PDB file of C-alpha atoms in Angstrom:
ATOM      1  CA  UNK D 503     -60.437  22.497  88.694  1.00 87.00           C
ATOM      2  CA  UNK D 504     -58.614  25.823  88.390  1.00 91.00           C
ATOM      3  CA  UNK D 505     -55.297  26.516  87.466  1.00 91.00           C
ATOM      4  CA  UNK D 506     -52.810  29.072  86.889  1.00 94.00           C
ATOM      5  CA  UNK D 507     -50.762  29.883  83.793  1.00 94.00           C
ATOM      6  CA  UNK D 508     -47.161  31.496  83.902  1.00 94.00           C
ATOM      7  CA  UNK D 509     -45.324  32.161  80.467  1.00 92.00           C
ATOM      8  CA  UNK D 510     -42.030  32.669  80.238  1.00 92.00           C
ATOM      9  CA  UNK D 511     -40.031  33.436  77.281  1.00 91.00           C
ATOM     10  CA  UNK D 512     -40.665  30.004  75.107  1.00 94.00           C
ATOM     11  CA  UNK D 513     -41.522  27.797  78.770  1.00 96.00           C
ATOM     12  CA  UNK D 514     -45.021  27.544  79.677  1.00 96.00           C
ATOM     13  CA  UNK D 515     -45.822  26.484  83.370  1.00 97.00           C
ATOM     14  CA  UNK D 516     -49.279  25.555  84.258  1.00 97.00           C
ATOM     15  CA  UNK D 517     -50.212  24.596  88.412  1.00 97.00           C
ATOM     16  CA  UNK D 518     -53.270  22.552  88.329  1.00 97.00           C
ATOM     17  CA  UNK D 519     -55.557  22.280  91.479  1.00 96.00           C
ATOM     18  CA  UNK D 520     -58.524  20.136  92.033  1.00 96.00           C
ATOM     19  CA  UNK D 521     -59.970  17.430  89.768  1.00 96.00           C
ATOM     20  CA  UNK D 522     -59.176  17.126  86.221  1.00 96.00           C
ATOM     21  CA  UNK D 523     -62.302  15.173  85.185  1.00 95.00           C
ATOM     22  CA  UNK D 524     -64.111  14.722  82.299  1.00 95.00           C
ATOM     23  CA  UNK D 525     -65.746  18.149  83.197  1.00 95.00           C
ATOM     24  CA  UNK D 526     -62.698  19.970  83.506  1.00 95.00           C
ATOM     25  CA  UNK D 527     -60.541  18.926  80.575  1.00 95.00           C
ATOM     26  CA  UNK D 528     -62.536  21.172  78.403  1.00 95.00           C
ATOM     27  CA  UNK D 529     -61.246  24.171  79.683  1.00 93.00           C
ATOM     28  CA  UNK D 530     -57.680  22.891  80.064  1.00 94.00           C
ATOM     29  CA  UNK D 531     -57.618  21.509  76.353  1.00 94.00           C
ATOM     30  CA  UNK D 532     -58.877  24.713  74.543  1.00 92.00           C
ATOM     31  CA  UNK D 533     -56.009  26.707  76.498  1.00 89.00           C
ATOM     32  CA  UNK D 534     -53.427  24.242  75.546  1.00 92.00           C
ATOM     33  CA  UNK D 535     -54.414  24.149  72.025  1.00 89.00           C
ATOM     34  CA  UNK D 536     -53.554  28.003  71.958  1.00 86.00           C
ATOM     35  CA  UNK D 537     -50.989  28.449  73.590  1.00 88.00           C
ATOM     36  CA  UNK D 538     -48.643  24.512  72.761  1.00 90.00           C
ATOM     37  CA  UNK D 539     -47.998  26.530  68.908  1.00 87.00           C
ATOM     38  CA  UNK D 540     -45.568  28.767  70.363  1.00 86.00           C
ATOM     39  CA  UNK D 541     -43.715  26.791  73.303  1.00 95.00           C
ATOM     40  CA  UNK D 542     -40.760  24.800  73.622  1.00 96.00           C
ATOM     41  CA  UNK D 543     -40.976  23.547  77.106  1.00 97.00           C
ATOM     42  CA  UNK D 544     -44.870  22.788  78.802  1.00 97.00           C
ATOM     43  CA  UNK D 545     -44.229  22.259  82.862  1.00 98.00           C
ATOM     44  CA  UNK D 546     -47.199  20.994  84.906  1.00 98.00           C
ATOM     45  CA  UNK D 547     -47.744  21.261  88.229  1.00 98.00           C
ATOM     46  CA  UNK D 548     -49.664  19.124  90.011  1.00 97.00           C
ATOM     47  CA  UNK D 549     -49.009  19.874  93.549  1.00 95.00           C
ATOM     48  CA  UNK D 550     -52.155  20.360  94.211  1.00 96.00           C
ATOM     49  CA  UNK D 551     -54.322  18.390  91.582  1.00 96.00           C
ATOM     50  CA  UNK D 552     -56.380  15.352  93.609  1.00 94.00           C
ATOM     51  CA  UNK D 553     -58.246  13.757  91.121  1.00 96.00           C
ATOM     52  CA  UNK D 554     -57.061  12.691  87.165  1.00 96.00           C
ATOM     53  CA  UNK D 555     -59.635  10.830  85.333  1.00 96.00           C
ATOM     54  CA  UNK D 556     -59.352   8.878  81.909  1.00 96.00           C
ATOM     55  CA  UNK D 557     -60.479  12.753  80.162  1.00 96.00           C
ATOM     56  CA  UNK D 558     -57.678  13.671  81.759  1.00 96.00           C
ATOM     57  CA  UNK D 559     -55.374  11.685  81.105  1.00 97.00           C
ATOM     58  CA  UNK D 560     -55.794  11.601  77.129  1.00 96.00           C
ATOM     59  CA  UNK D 561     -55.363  15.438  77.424  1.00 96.00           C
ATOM     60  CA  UNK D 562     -51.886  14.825  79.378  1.00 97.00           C
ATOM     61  CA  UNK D 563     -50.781  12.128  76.653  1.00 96.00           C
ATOM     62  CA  UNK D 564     -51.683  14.428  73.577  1.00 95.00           C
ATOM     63  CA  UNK D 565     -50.288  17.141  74.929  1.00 96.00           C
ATOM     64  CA  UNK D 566     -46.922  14.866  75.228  1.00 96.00           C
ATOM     65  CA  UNK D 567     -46.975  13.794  72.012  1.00 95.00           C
ATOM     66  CA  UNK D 568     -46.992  17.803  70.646  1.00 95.00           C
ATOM     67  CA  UNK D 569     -44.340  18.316  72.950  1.00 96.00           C
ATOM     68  CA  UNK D 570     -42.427  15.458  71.724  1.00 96.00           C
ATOM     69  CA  UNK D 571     -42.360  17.232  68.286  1.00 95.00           C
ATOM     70  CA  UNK D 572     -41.800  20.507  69.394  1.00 94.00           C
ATOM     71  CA  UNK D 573     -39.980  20.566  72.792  1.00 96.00           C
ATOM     72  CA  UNK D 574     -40.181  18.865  75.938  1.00 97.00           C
ATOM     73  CA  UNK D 575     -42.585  18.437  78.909  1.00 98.00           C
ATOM     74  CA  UNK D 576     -42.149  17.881  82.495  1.00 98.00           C
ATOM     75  CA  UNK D 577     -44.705  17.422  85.081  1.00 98.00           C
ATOM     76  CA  UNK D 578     -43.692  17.905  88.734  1.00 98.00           C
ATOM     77  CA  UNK D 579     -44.780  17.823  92.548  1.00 97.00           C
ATOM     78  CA  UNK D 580     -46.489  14.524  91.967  1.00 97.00           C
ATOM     79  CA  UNK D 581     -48.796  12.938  95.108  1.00 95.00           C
ATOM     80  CA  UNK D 582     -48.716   9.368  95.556  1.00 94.00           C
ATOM     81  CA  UNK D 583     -52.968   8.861  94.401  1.00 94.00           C
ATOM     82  CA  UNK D 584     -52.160  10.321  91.036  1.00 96.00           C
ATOM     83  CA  UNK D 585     -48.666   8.430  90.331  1.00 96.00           C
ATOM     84  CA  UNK D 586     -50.195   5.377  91.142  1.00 96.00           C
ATOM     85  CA  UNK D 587     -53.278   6.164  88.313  1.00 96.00           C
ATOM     86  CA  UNK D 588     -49.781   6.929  86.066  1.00 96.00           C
ATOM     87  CA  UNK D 589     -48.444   3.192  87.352  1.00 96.00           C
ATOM     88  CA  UNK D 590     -51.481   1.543  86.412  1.00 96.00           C
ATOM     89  CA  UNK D 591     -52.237   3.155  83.350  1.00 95.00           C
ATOM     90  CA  UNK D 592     -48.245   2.853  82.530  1.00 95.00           C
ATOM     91  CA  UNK D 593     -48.136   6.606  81.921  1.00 96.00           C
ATOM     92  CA  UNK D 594     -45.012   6.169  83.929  1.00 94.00           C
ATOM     93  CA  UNK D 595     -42.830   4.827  81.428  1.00 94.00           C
ATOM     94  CA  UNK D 596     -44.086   7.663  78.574  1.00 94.00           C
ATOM     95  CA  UNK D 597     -44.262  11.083  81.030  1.00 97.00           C
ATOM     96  CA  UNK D 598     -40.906  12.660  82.229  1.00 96.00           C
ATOM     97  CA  UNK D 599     -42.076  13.024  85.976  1.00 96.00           C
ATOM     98  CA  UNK D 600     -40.136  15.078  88.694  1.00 94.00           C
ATOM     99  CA  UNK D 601     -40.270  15.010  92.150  1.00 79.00           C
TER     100      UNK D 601
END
């Protein structure tokens, strides 16, 4: 997985692409925890993400509940293999998802 990071003023956007996997959330978790102090608004991207695994989802879901204290958080550009993983796992009904 690799993604890209765009700060703007108090809104943090981050474009995931590949697998977020038990072996990627690492990566994606130590970045969050630095940079979810300062934010009001986390956007992801997942356009081009193909894979979300249980690893990944608990990152998605904690990083929703710092949000929920501290902001909001939207993720967007969401393919049809990864909303039905959010369906299943009824991330649906916690996530604000945009299409």
């Amino acid at each position: 997985m690799t993604f890209e990071k765009n700060l703007t003023n108090s809104t943090l956007q981050i474009k995931l692409k590949g697998r977020l996997d038990a072996t990627t959330t690492p990566r994606l978790e130590m970045e969050l925890n630095e940079d979810l102090k300062s934010i009001k608004k986390l956007i992801f991207d997942f356009q081009e993400l193909n894979y979300l695994s249980s690893a990944g989802l608990r990152v998605i879901l904690t990083a929703q509940k710092i949000m929920n204290k501290q902001g909001s958080m939207v993720i967007k550009n969401v393919n049809s293999t990864i909303m039905e993983i959010f369906e299943s796992t009824g991330f649906i009904d916690i996530l604000t998802i945009e299409n």
